[in-house]
mmCIF file of C-alpha atoms in Angstrom:
data_model
loop_
_atom_site.group_PDB
_atom_site.id
_atom_site.type_symbol
_atom_site.label_atom_id
_atom_site.label_comp_id
_atom_site.label_asym_id
_atom_site.label_seq_id
_atom_site.Cartn_x
_atom_site.Cartn_y
_atom_site.Cartn_z
ATOM 1 C CA MET A 547 13.765 27.646 -12.377
ATOM 2 C CA ASN A 548 11.618 28.193 -15.583
ATOM 3 C CA GLN A 549 8.497 29.542 -14.121
ATOM 4 C CA GLU A 550 7.390 28.526 -17.826
ATOM 5 C CA HIS A 551 7.136 24.747 -17.788
ATOM 6 C CA LYS A 552 3.945 23.009 -17.450
ATOM 7 C CA ASN A 553 3.903 21.246 -14.610
ATOM 8 C CA ILE A 554 2.448 17.657 -14.053
ATOM 9 C CA VAL A 555 1.953 17.308 -10.414
ATOM 10 C CA VAL A 556 2.182 13.419 -8.820
ATOM 11 C CA VAL A 557 0.963 13.275 -5.299
ATOM 12 C CA GLY A 558 2.261 10.041 -3.849
ATOM 13 C CA LEU A 559 5.326 8.437 -4.882
ATOM 14 C CA GLY A 560 3.950 4.550 -4.249
ATOM 15 C CA LEU A 561 4.438 1.640 -6.620
ATOM 16 C CA ALA A 562 1.711 2.981 -8.990
ATOM 17 C CA ALA A 563 2.890 6.340 -9.554
ATOM 18 C CA ALA A 564 6.775 5.580 -9.295
ATOM 19 C CA GLU A 565 5.933 3.273 -12.530
ATOM 20 C CA ALA A 566 4.225 6.447 -13.898
ATOM 21 C CA VAL A 567 6.696 8.713 -13.199
ATOM 22 C CA LYS A 568 9.771 6.470 -14.903
ATOM 23 C CA ALA A 569 7.377 6.523 -17.599
ATOM 24 C CA LEU A 570 6.815 10.190 -18.305
ATOM 25 C CA ILE A 571 10.402 11.396 -17.910
ATOM 26 C CA PRO A 572 12.361 10.389 -20.769
ATOM 27 C CA LYS A 573 9.230 11.596 -22.853
ATOM 28 C CA LEU A 574 7.720 14.644 -21.985
ATOM 29 C CA PRO A 575 8.504 17.649 -23.875
ATOM 30 C CA ALA A 576 11.454 20.389 -22.465
ATOM 31 C CA ASP A 577 8.964 22.644 -21.614
ATOM 32 C CA HIS A 578 7.084 19.855 -19.427
ATOM 33 C CA ARG A 579 8.053 18.976 -16.124
ATOM 34 C CA ILE A 580 7.101 16.158 -13.093
ATOM 35 C CA VAL A 581 6.308 17.809 -9.784
ATOM 36 C CA ALA A 582 6.124 14.901 -7.482
ATOM 37 C CA VAL A 583 5.106 15.532 -3.786
ATOM 38 C CA ALA A 584 6.308 13.080 -1.709
ATOM 39 C CA GLU A 585 5.084 12.986 2.149
ATOM 40 C CA ASN A 586 6.786 9.607 2.573
ATOM 41 C CA GLU A 587 9.707 7.382 1.231
ATOM 42 C CA GLY A 588 9.262 4.357 -1.077
ATOM 43 C CA TYR A 589 7.493 1.772 1.340
ATOM 44 C CA TRP A 590 6.554 -1.918 0.435
ATOM 45 C CA PRO A 591 3.729 -3.250 2.548
ATOM 46 C CA ILE A 592 3.785 -6.820 1.373
ATOM 47 C CA ALA A 593 7.872 -7.194 3.172
ATOM 48 C CA SER A 594 6.938 -4.584 6.402
ATOM 49 C CA LEU A 595 5.260 -7.898 8.332
ATOM 50 C CA ARG A 596 8.484 -9.766 7.714
ATOM 51 C CA ALA A 597 10.597 -6.499 8.812
ATOM 52 C CA ALA A 598 8.389 -6.718 11.453
ATOM 53 C CA VAL A 599 9.053 -10.011 13.157
ATOM 54 C CA VAL A 600 12.562 -10.868 11.175
ATOM 55 C CA PRO A 601 15.937 -9.365 12.355
ATOM 56 C CA GLY A 602 17.727 -8.651 9.089
ATOM 57 C CA TRP A 603 14.778 -7.733 6.872
ATOM 58 C CA GLU A 604 14.302 -4.250 8.415
ATOM 59 C CA ASP A 605 15.971 -2.650 5.226
ATOM 60 C CA LYS A 606 14.008 -4.800 2.866
ATOM 61 C CA PRO A 607 10.444 -2.728 2.780
ATOM 62 C CA VAL A 608 12.031 0.821 2.691
ATOM 63 C CA ALA A 609 13.581 2.751 -0.137
ATOM 64 C CA SER A 610 14.308 6.427 -1.044
ATOM 65 C CA VAL A 611 12.243 8.214 -3.471
ATOM 66 C CA ASP A 612 15.155 10.646 -4.363
ATOM 67 C CA PRO A 613 16.515 8.524 -7.451
ATOM 68 C CA LEU A 614 12.939 8.545 -8.854
ATOM 69 C CA ILE A 615 13.673 12.207 -10.035
ATOM 70 C CA PRO A 616 16.980 13.060 -11.812
ATOM 71 C CA ARG A 617 18.994 15.794 -10.246
ATOM 72 C CA GLY A 618 20.213 18.559 -12.701
ATOM 73 C CA THR A 619 16.923 18.405 -14.625
ATOM 74 C CA GLN A 620 13.873 20.623 -14.566
ATOM 75 C CA HIS A 621 11.731 18.188 -12.302
ATOM 76 C CA VAL A 622 11.118 18.656 -8.905
ATOM 77 C CA LEU A 623 11.199 16.385 -5.914
ATOM 78 C CA LEU A 624 9.344 17.818 -2.833
ATOM 79 C CA LYS A 625 9.908 15.175 -0.037
ATOM 80 C CA GLY A 626 8.558 14.931 3.385
ATOM 81 C CA THR A 627 5.540 17.401 1.785
ATOM 82 C CA SER A 628 1.991 17.064 2.095
ATOM 83 C CA VAL A 629 -1.082 18.135 -0.407
ATOM 84 C CA VAL A 630 -3.296 19.817 1.941
ATOM 85 C CA GLU A 631 -5.883 20.922 -1.105
ATOM 86 C CA LEU A 632 -6.744 19.890 -4.201
ATOM 87 C CA ARG A 633 -8.022 22.361 -6.915
ATOM 88 C CA GLU A 634 -9.088 22.192 -10.551
ATOM 89 C CA HIS A 635 -5.667 23.585 -11.917
ATOM 90 C CA SER A 636 -3.717 23.491 -8.657
ATOM 91 C CA VAL A 637 -2.521 22.372 -5.439
ATOM 92 C CA ILE A 638 -1.892 23.578 -2.287
ATOM 93 C CA ILE A 639 1.147 22.111 -0.076
ATOM 94 C CA ASP A 640 1.808 22.637 3.759
ATOM 95 C CA LYS A 641 5.339 23.385 3.468
ATOM 96 C CA PRO A 642 6.019 26.221 0.619
ATOM 97 C CA HIS A 643 9.001 25.897 -1.693
ATOM 98 C CA ALA A 644 11.258 28.459 -2.116
ATOM 99 C CA GLU A 645 10.590 29.104 -5.506
ATOM 100 C CA LEU A 646 7.117 27.348 -6.494
ATOM 101 C CA GLY A 647 5.306 28.766 -3.378
ATOM 102 C CA SER A 648 2.650 27.007 -1.606
ATOM 103 C CA GLU A 649 0.265 26.946 -4.599
ATOM 104 C CA ILE A 650 1.129 24.825 -7.742
ATOM 105 C CA PRO A 651 -0.334 24.981 -10.464
ATOM 106 C CA PHE A 652 -0.539 22.160 -13.302
ATOM 107 C CA GLU A 653 -1.575 20.853 -16.736
ATOM 108 C CA TYR A 654 -2.392 17.627 -15.311
ATOM 109 C CA CYS A 655 -2.199 15.809 -11.980
ATOM 110 C CA ILE A 656 -1.700 12.438 -11.011
ATOM 111 C CA LEU A 657 -3.532 11.237 -7.461
ATOM 112 C CA ALA A 658 -1.725 8.361 -6.211
ATOM 113 C CA THR A 659 -1.955 8.413 -2.248
ATOM 114 C CA GLY A 660 -2.487 4.968 -1.263
ATOM 115 C CA SER A 661 -4.279 3.609 1.735
ATOM 116 C CA ASP A 662 -4.180 4.420 5.337
ATOM 117 C CA TYR A 663 -3.090 1.707 7.422
ATOM 118 C CA PRO A 664 -1.925 0.985 11.100
ATOM 119 C CA TRP A 665 1.738 0.705 11.081
ATOM 120 C CA PRO A 666 3.673 -1.248 10.316
ATOM 121 C CA CYS A 667 1.600 -1.671 7.104
ATOM 122 C CA ARG A 668 2.234 1.857 6.602
ATOM 123 C CA PRO A 669 5.257 4.013 7.633
ATOM 124 C CA ARG A 670 4.770 6.896 10.467
ATOM 125 C CA LYS A 671 4.134 10.075 8.713
ATOM 126 C CA GLY A 672 7.627 12.058 7.139
ATOM 127 C CA ALA A 673 9.696 9.425 8.775
ATOM 128 C CA SER A 674 12.987 9.220 6.729
ATOM 129 C CA VAL A 675 14.446 5.466 5.654
ATOM 130 C CA ASP A 676 16.914 5.435 8.853
ATOM 131 C CA GLU A 677 13.962 6.103 11.573
ATOM 132 C CA ILE A 678 11.563 3.432 9.448
ATOM 133 C CA LYS A 679 14.526 0.596 9.830
ATOM 134 C CA SER A 680 14.268 1.625 13.605
ATOM 135 C CA ASP A 681 11.085 1.239 14.025
ATOM 136 C CA PHE A 682 10.910 -2.188 12.379
ATOM 137 C CA ARG A 683 14.100 -3.126 14.751
ATOM 138 C CA ILE A 684 11.850 -1.636 17.855
ATOM 139 C CA LEU A 685 9.035 -4.002 16.958
ATOM 140 C CA GLN A 686 11.111 -6.810 16.220
ATOM 141 C CA THR A 687 12.306 -6.878 19.976
ATOM 142 C CA GLN A 688 9.069 -6.076 21.106
ATOM 143 C CA VAL A 689 7.576 -9.728 19.247
ATOM 144 C CA GLU A 690 10.510 -11.613 20.208
ATOM 145 C CA SER A 691 10.255 -10.737 24.143
ATOM 146 C CA SER A 692 6.373 -11.218 24.094
ATOM 147 C CA SER A 693 5.105 -15.106 24.506
ATOM 148 C CA SER A 694 1.578 -14.415 23.926
ATOM 149 C CA ILE A 695 0.728 -12.348 20.383
ATOM 150 C CA LEU A 696 -3.417 -11.491 19.839
ATOM 151 C CA VAL A 697 -3.919 -10.364 16.299
ATOM 152 C CA VAL A 698 -6.957 -8.249 15.846
ATOM 153 C CA GLY A 699 -8.274 -8.973 12.324
ATOM 154 C CA GLY A 700 -7.982 -12.082 10.373
ATOM 155 C CA GLY A 701 -7.972 -10.688 6.930
ATOM 156 C CA PRO A 702 -4.656 -11.356 4.491
ATOM 157 C CA VAL A 703 -2.508 -9.133 6.866
ATOM 158 C CA GLY A 704 -3.551 -10.714 10.098
ATOM 159 C CA ILE A 705 -2.919 -14.083 8.482
ATOM 160 C CA GLU A 706 0.525 -13.039 7.044
ATOM 161 C CA PHE A 707 1.855 -11.185 10.514
ATOM 162 C CA ALA A 708 0.323 -14.289 12.342
ATOM 163 C CA GLY A 709 2.336 -16.639 10.129
ATOM 164 C CA GLU A 710 5.644 -14.584 10.384
ATOM 165 C CA VAL A 711 5.420 -14.574 14.150
ATOM 166 C CA ALA A 712 4.787 -18.460 14.390
ATOM 167 C CA ALA A 713 6.912 -20.001 11.469
ATOM 168 C CA HIS A 714 9.945 -17.356 12.618
ATOM 169 C CA TYR A 715 8.953 -18.239 16.594
ATOM 170 C CA ASN A 716 8.814 -22.244 16.297
ATOM 171 C CA GLY A 717 10.990 -23.218 18.898
ATOM 172 C CA LYS A 718 14.207 -23.748 16.897
ATOM 173 C CA ALA A 719 17.329 -22.082 16.118
ATOM 174 C CA GLY A 720 17.635 -20.887 19.498
ATOM 175 C CA ARG A 721 14.091 -19.126 19.514
ATOM 176 C CA ALA A 722 11.664 -19.979 21.864
ATOM 177 C CA LYS A 723 7.919 -21.067 20.601
ATOM 178 C CA LYS A 724 5.285 -18.445 21.363
ATOM 179 C CA GLN A 725 2.834 -19.478 24.166
ATOM 180 C CA GLU A 726 0.014 -18.523 22.317
ATOM 181 C CA ILE A 727 -0.584 -16.671 18.714
ATOM 182 C CA THR A 728 -4.309 -15.838 18.421
ATOM 183 C CA ILE A 729 -5.976 -14.313 15.479
ATOM 184 C CA VAL A 730 -9.890 -12.592 16.413
ATOM 185 C CA HIS A 731 -11.556 -12.396 13.295
ATOM 186 C CA ALA A 732 -15.159 -10.655 13.184
ATOM 187 C CA GLN A 733 -16.096 -12.867 9.993
ATOM 188 C CA GLU A 734 -16.791 -16.476 9.861
ATOM 189 C CA THR A 735 -14.052 -17.131 7.773
ATOM 190 C CA TYR A 736 -10.513 -15.461 6.539
ATOM 191 C CA LEU A 737 -11.361 -13.955 3.089
ATOM 192 C CA THR A 738 -15.087 -12.960 2.489
ATOM 193 C CA GLU A 739 -14.942 -11.234 -0.956
ATOM 194 C CA ARG A 740 -17.414 -12.754 -3.519
ATOM 195 C CA GLY A 741 -15.061 -14.969 -5.709
ATOM 196 C CA TRP A 742 -12.440 -16.592 -3.030
ATOM 197 C CA LYS A 743 -13.181 -20.427 -3.046
ATOM 198 C CA ASP A 744 -13.858 -22.314 0.268
ATOM 199 C CA GLY A 745 -10.109 -24.115 -1.016
ATOM 200 C CA PHE A 746 -8.303 -21.058 -0.099
ATOM 201 C CA ASN A 747 -10.046 -20.190 2.936
ATOM 202 C CA SER A 748 -9.578 -24.119 4.172
ATOM 203 C CA SER A 749 -5.915 -23.916 3.344
ATOM 204 C CA ILE A 750 -5.139 -21.312 5.091
ATOM 205 C CA ARG A 751 -6.805 -22.565 7.870
ATOM 206 C CA SER A 752 -5.168 -25.875 7.895
ATOM 207 C CA GLN A 753 -1.287 -24.240 7.545
ATOM 208 C CA LEU A 754 -1.989 -21.808 10.652
ATOM 209 C CA ASP A 755 -3.252 -24.805 12.981
ATOM 210 C CA ALA A 756 -0.188 -26.715 11.924
ATOM 211 C CA LEU A 757 2.003 -23.601 13.230
ATOM 212 C CA GLY A 758 -0.080 -23.589 16.290
ATOM 213 C CA VAL A 759 -1.777 -20.255 15.814
ATOM 214 C CA LYS A 760 -5.749 -20.157 17.214
ATOM 215 C CA THR A 761 -8.139 -18.442 15.041
ATOM 216 C CA ILE A 762 -11.737 -17.236 16.771
ATOM 217 C CA PHE A 763 -14.029 -16.097 14.501
ATOM 218 C CA GLY A 764 -17.147 -14.189 14.553
ATOM 219 C CA ALA A 765 -15.926 -12.387 17.844
ATOM 220 C CA LYS A 766 -14.694 -8.634 17.783
ATOM 221 C CA VAL A 767 -11.435 -7.329 20.794
ATOM 222 C CA ASP A 768 -12.742 -4.967 23.441
ATOM 223 C CA GLY A 769 -10.303 -2.131 24.409
ATOM 224 C CA ILE A 770 -7.920 -2.947 22.244
ATOM 225 C CA PRO A 771 -5.388 -0.355 22.129
ATOM 226 C CA ASP A 772 -4.716 2.422 20.141
ATOM 227 C CA LYS A 773 -1.538 0.783 18.272
ATOM 228 C CA THR A 774 0.365 -2.293 17.411
ATOM 229 C CA GLY A 775 2.946 -3.293 20.518
ATOM 230 C CA LYS A 776 3.456 -4.390 23.725
ATOM 231 C CA VAL A 777 0.484 -3.976 26.037
ATOM 232 C CA GLU A 778 0.594 -1.225 28.345
ATOM 233 C CA GLY A 779 1.214 -2.500 32.050
ATOM 234 C CA GLY A 780 2.471 -5.762 30.768
ATOM 235 C CA LYS A 781 0.097 -8.705 29.977
ATOM 236 C CA ARG A 782 -3.378 -8.478 30.171
ATOM 237 C CA ASP A 783 -6.946 -10.431 29.380
ATOM 238 C CA PHE A 784 -8.644 -8.855 26.501
ATOM 239 C CA ALA A 785 -12.388 -9.100 26.815
ATOM 240 C CA LEU A 786 -14.127 -10.886 23.621
ATOM 241 C CA SER A 787 -17.602 -9.826 22.132
ATOM 242 C CA ASN A 788 -18.321 -13.633 22.449
ATOM 243 C CA GLY A 789 -17.596 -13.932 26.180
ATOM 244 C CA GLN A 790 -14.255 -15.458 25.560
ATOM 245 C CA THR A 791 -11.071 -13.925 26.970
ATOM 246 C CA VAL A 792 -7.984 -13.559 25.000
ATOM 247 C CA THR A 793 -4.551 -13.047 27.387
ATOM 248 C CA ALA A 794 -1.483 -11.108 25.076
ATOM 249 C CA GLU A 795 1.377 -8.866 26.055
ATOM 250 C CA PHE A 796 1.409 -7.641 22.080
ATOM 251 C CA VAL A 797 -1.654 -6.855 20.007
ATOM 252 C CA PHE A 798 -0.777 -6.489 16.281
ATOM 253 C CA LEU A 799 -3.594 -4.584 14.777
ATOM 254 C CA ALA A 800 -4.828 -5.867 11.192
ATOM 255 C CA ILE A 801 -8.043 -4.034 11.204
ATOM 256 C CA GLY A 802 -8.464 0.032 10.530
ATOM 257 C CA ASN A 803 -7.500 0.156 6.299
ATOM 258 C CA SER A 804 -9.101 3.114 4.415
ATOM 259 C CA PRO A 805 -8.504 4.421 0.794
ATOM 260 C CA ASN A 806 -6.595 7.848 1.382
ATOM 261 C CA THR A 807 -8.984 10.152 -0.253
ATOM 262 C CA GLN A 808 -10.323 12.798 1.677
ATOM 263 C CA LEU A 809 -8.314 15.375 -0.760
ATOM 264 C CA VAL A 810 -10.865 14.414 -3.926
ATOM 265 C CA GLN A 811 -13.861 13.788 -1.221
ATOM 266 C CA SER A 812 -13.215 17.582 -0.493
ATOM 267 C CA PHE A 813 -12.531 19.009 -3.968
ATOM 268 C CA ASP A 814 -15.515 16.919 -5.535
ATOM 269 C CA PRO A 815 -17.616 14.753 -3.276
ATOM 270 C CA GLN A 816 -19.513 13.612 -6.292
ATOM 271 C CA ALA A 817 -16.328 12.259 -7.568
ATOM 272 C CA ILE A 818 -16.172 9.774 -4.563
ATOM 273 C CA ASN A 819 -18.447 6.153 -5.084
ATOM 274 C CA ASP A 820 -20.340 6.206 -1.907
ATOM 275 C CA SER A 821 -20.042 2.154 -1.503
ATOM 276 C CA ASN A 822 -16.379 1.971 -1.124
ATOM 277 C CA LYS A 823 -15.252 5.092 -0.582
ATOM 278 C CA LEU A 824 -12.685 5.015 -3.791
ATOM 279 C CA VAL A 825 -12.632 7.744 -6.705
ATOM 280 C CA ARG A 826 -14.392 7.048 -9.727
ATOM 281 C CA VAL A 827 -12.467 6.836 -12.804
ATOM 282 C CA LYS A 828 -13.016 6.315 -16.385
ATOM 283 C CA PRO A 829 -11.062 3.670 -18.026
ATOM 284 C CA SER A 830 -8.195 6.035 -18.705
ATOM 285 C CA PHE A 831 -7.982 6.617 -15.271
ATOM 286 C CA GLN A 832 -9.181 10.422 -15.474
ATOM 287 C CA LEU A 833 -11.521 11.696 -13.172
ATOM 288 C CA GLU A 834 -15.151 11.478 -14.974
ATOM 289 C CA ARG A 835 -15.984 15.360 -14.703
ATOM 290 C CA HIS A 836 -12.182 16.494 -14.448
ATOM 291 C CA PRO A 837 -10.318 15.217 -17.424
ATOM 292 C CA ASN A 838 -7.059 17.154 -16.508
ATOM 293 C CA LEU A 839 -6.896 14.485 -13.070
ATOM 294 C CA PHE A 840 -5.921 11.130 -12.669
ATOM 295 C CA ALA A 841 -6.493 8.574 -9.870
ATOM 296 C CA ILE A 842 -4.566 5.435 -10.033
ATOM 297 C CA GLY A 843 -3.631 2.453 -7.042
ATOM 298 C CA ASP A 844 -5.300 1.760 -4.185
ATOM 299 C CA ILE A 845 -7.582 4.687 -4.417
ATOM 300 C CA ALA A 846 -9.083 4.040 -8.204
ATOM 301 C CA ASP A 847 -12.519 2.161 -8.279
ATOM 302 C CA VAL A 848 -11.412 -0.006 -10.722
ATOM 303 C CA ALA A 849 -13.024 -3.819 -10.278
ATOM 304 C CA GLU A 850 -9.582 -5.595 -9.782
ATOM 305 C CA SER A 851 -7.992 -7.188 -6.789
ATOM 306 C CA LYS A 852 -5.758 -4.610 -5.010
ATOM 307 C CA ILE A 853 -2.410 -5.693 -5.569
ATOM 308 C CA TYR A 854 0.718 -4.746 -6.626
ATOM 309 C CA ALA A 855 0.944 -6.625 -10.093
ATOM 310 C CA HIS A 856 -2.366 -4.706 -10.798
ATOM 311 C CA ALA A 857 -1.132 -1.506 -9.219
ATOM 312 C CA LYS A 858 2.219 -1.283 -11.322
ATOM 313 C CA ASN A 859 0.216 -1.558 -14.886
ATOM 314 C CA HIS A 860 -1.861 1.437 -13.420
ATOM 315 C CA GLY A 861 1.350 3.899 -14.051
ATOM 316 C CA GLY A 862 2.267 2.804 -17.504
ATOM 317 C CA VAL A 863 -1.493 3.506 -18.529
ATOM 318 C CA VAL A 864 -1.566 7.112 -17.104
ATOM 319 C CA ALA A 865 1.461 8.183 -18.476
ATOM 320 C CA ALA A 866 0.966 6.611 -22.168
ATOM 321 C CA ASN A 867 -2.553 8.984 -21.556
ATOM 322 C CA ILE A 868 -0.887 12.452 -20.362
ATOM 323 C CA LEU A 869 1.863 12.150 -22.910
ATOM 324 C CA SER A 870 -1.093 11.583 -25.736
ATOM 325 C CA LEU A 871 -2.951 14.409 -24.340
ATOM 326 C CA ILE A 872 0.305 16.753 -24.587
ATOM 327 C CA ASN A 873 0.858 15.924 -28.068
ATOM 328 C CA SER A 874 -2.726 16.205 -28.881
ATOM 329 C CA ALA A 875 -2.787 19.639 -27.360
ATOM 330 C CA SER A 876 0.445 20.648 -29.399
ATOM 331 C CA SER A 877 -1.067 19.694 -32.661
ATOM 332 C CA ASN A 878 -4.497 20.844 -32.124
ATOM 333 C CA SER A 879 -5.940 17.576 -32.775
ATOM 334 C CA THR A 880 -8.361 15.383 -30.796
ATOM 335 C CA VAL A 881 -6.998 12.887 -29.033
ATOM 336 C CA ASP A 882 -10.241 10.994 -26.276
ATOM 337 C CA SER A 883 -10.198 8.346 -28.750
ATOM 338 C CA SER A 884 -6.877 7.082 -28.398
ATOM 339 C CA LEU A 885 -6.612 7.119 -25.203
ATOM 340 C CA LYS A 886 -5.764 4.067 -23.398
ATOM 341 C CA ALA A 887 -8.650 2.097 -21.911
ATOM 342 C CA TYR A 888 -7.156 0.016 -18.642
ATOM 343 C CA LYS A 889 -8.704 -3.530 -18.720
ATOM 344 C CA PRO A 890 -9.090 -4.616 -14.822
ATOM 345 C CA GLY A 891 -6.911 -7.446 -14.180
ATOM 346 C CA PRO A 892 -7.756 -11.045 -13.016
ATOM 347 C CA MET A 893 -9.037 -11.670 -9.120
ATOM 348 C CA LEU A 894 -6.074 -13.185 -7.510
ATOM 349 C CA MET A 895 -4.265 -13.395 -4.457
ATOM 350 C CA ILE A 896 -1.531 -15.137 -2.659
ATOM 351 C CA VAL A 897 -1.619 -14.927 1.132
ATOM 352 C CA SER A 898 2.057 -15.962 2.895
ATOM 353 C CA ILE A 899 2.120 -17.676 5.797
ATOM 354 C CA GLY A 900 5.731 -17.520 6.934
ATOM 355 C CA PRO A 901 8.544 -17.536 4.303
ATOM 356 C CA LYS A 902 7.518 -21.491 3.086
ATOM 357 C CA GLY A 903 4.104 -21.558 3.486
ATOM 358 C CA GLY A 904 0.516 -19.855 1.934
ATOM 359 C CA ALA A 905 -1.968 -20.433 -0.108
ATOM 360 C CA GLY A 906 -3.655 -18.409 -3.207
ATOM 361 C CA GLN A 907 -6.201 -18.399 -5.742
ATOM 362 C CA LEU A 908 -5.136 -17.450 -9.398
ATOM 363 C CA PHE A 909 -6.979 -17.374 -12.209
ATOM 364 C CA GLY A 910 -10.022 -19.314 -10.777
ATOM 365 C CA MET A 911 -7.494 -22.175 -9.444
ATOM 366 C CA VAL A 912 -6.729 -22.605 -5.465
ATOM 367 C CA VAL A 913 -2.932 -23.339 -4.844
ATOM 368 C CA GLY A 914 -1.454 -24.592 -2.407
ATOM 369 C CA SER A 915 1.828 -23.565 0.140
ATOM 370 C CA TRP A 916 4.535 -24.917 -2.679
ATOM 371 C CA LEU A 917 3.425 -22.525 -4.919
ATOM 372 C CA ALA A 918 2.992 -19.906 -2.982
ATOM 373 C CA TRP A 919 6.431 -20.282 -1.511
ATOM 374 C CA LEU A 920 7.511 -20.150 -5.244
ATOM 375 C CA ALA A 921 5.381 -17.117 -6.420
ATOM 376 C CA LYS A 922 5.940 -14.902 -3.294
ATOM 377 C CA SER A 923 6.906 -16.079 0.134
ATOM 378 C CA ARG A 924 10.041 -16.768 0.000
ATOM 379 C CA THR A 925 10.613 -13.058 -1.804
ATOM 380 C CA LEU A 926 7.843 -10.995 -0.903
ATOM 381 C CA PHE A 927 9.177 -9.466 -4.469
ATOM 382 C CA VAL A 928 11.564 -6.990 -2.262
ATOM 383 C CA ASP A 929 14.023 -7.069 -5.598
ATOM 384 C CA ALA A 930 11.097 -5.688 -7.897
ATOM 385 C CA PHE A 931 10.377 -3.008 -5.363
ATOM 386 C CA GLN A 932 14.004 -2.171 -5.098
ATOM 387 C CA LYS A 933 14.635 -1.971 -8.535
ATOM 388 C CA THR A 934 11.760 0.280 -9.000
ATOM 389 C CA TYR A 935 13.408 3.257 -7.105
ATOM 390 C CA ALA A 936 16.903 2.326 -8.116
#
């Protein structure tokens, strides 16, 4: 392997990073190469909640990252590998590569480490495609065999999981209706971020009510399990902070998400925004004090909704800017003024409630179940996801 190649290290191969890689590879000079470090396979959290409930969906939220890095080229894929340390011009990986070793120097680095979230919103670390599918089938069986479901957390994830269970196990097509599906939410309404309209929350509430999903607001669950799944020892009563109890034999954790910014935090604590723990970036996605480092996707401190439609655009912008920097270096020109500036996307969201329902807010307008179905709920964008990794 030619050690004279100039490396562009990509940490993580989620949707934003995948778009960057696909944009870079055809246009990089011959003396540059991508070194992609991927802890996990391609994963699509948007479809994971239906895959956890509905048999036949287990193959839809997962794809191999192998096709992103063409074989027989100078580019390198380090799969099942983690970056354990970030430095100014190199990364340290946990599994030494036969030719690259443990420390990989880079000219530029794209950090796309995403968010940490309990399974099934994120897969087990290092799980193969087949292992992820098997994990989904286990969850499907556990959900099917549980008459009472407790969902801890009433944000979009909790809403969507409860909606999938209630819509699928509705007493039709030979599927028994669940005796009880309960969401316990610490807040006083589902979506609490400023900018979401009351009508958005009201539409969610009315659709969940119609499906028989009960929501308890302003309460926390005591003694929750450490992972989603069947309750050990069978059905039990869970005490709530408001004095109520909820009986359940399956618990779904819709809490505990956090941006995966530990690498940057260890490298430069000042690069992290104290209020939200996201990576401070310029409009070019460069770290403010480290112009050869870029952060995109969930970890980037950009004032917009954390949704796929926005993250996908990050990849194209960072690819264009890296190509500009490479070209300017080869011509000894100044490029800062020509770097693309990313314009944050609008505040928008659609929350699915089963395959035929949902609610959302698009460009300031609240939309109901029909538009939610048309835009998201029926397909959960799985075709676009699979196409990204094809």
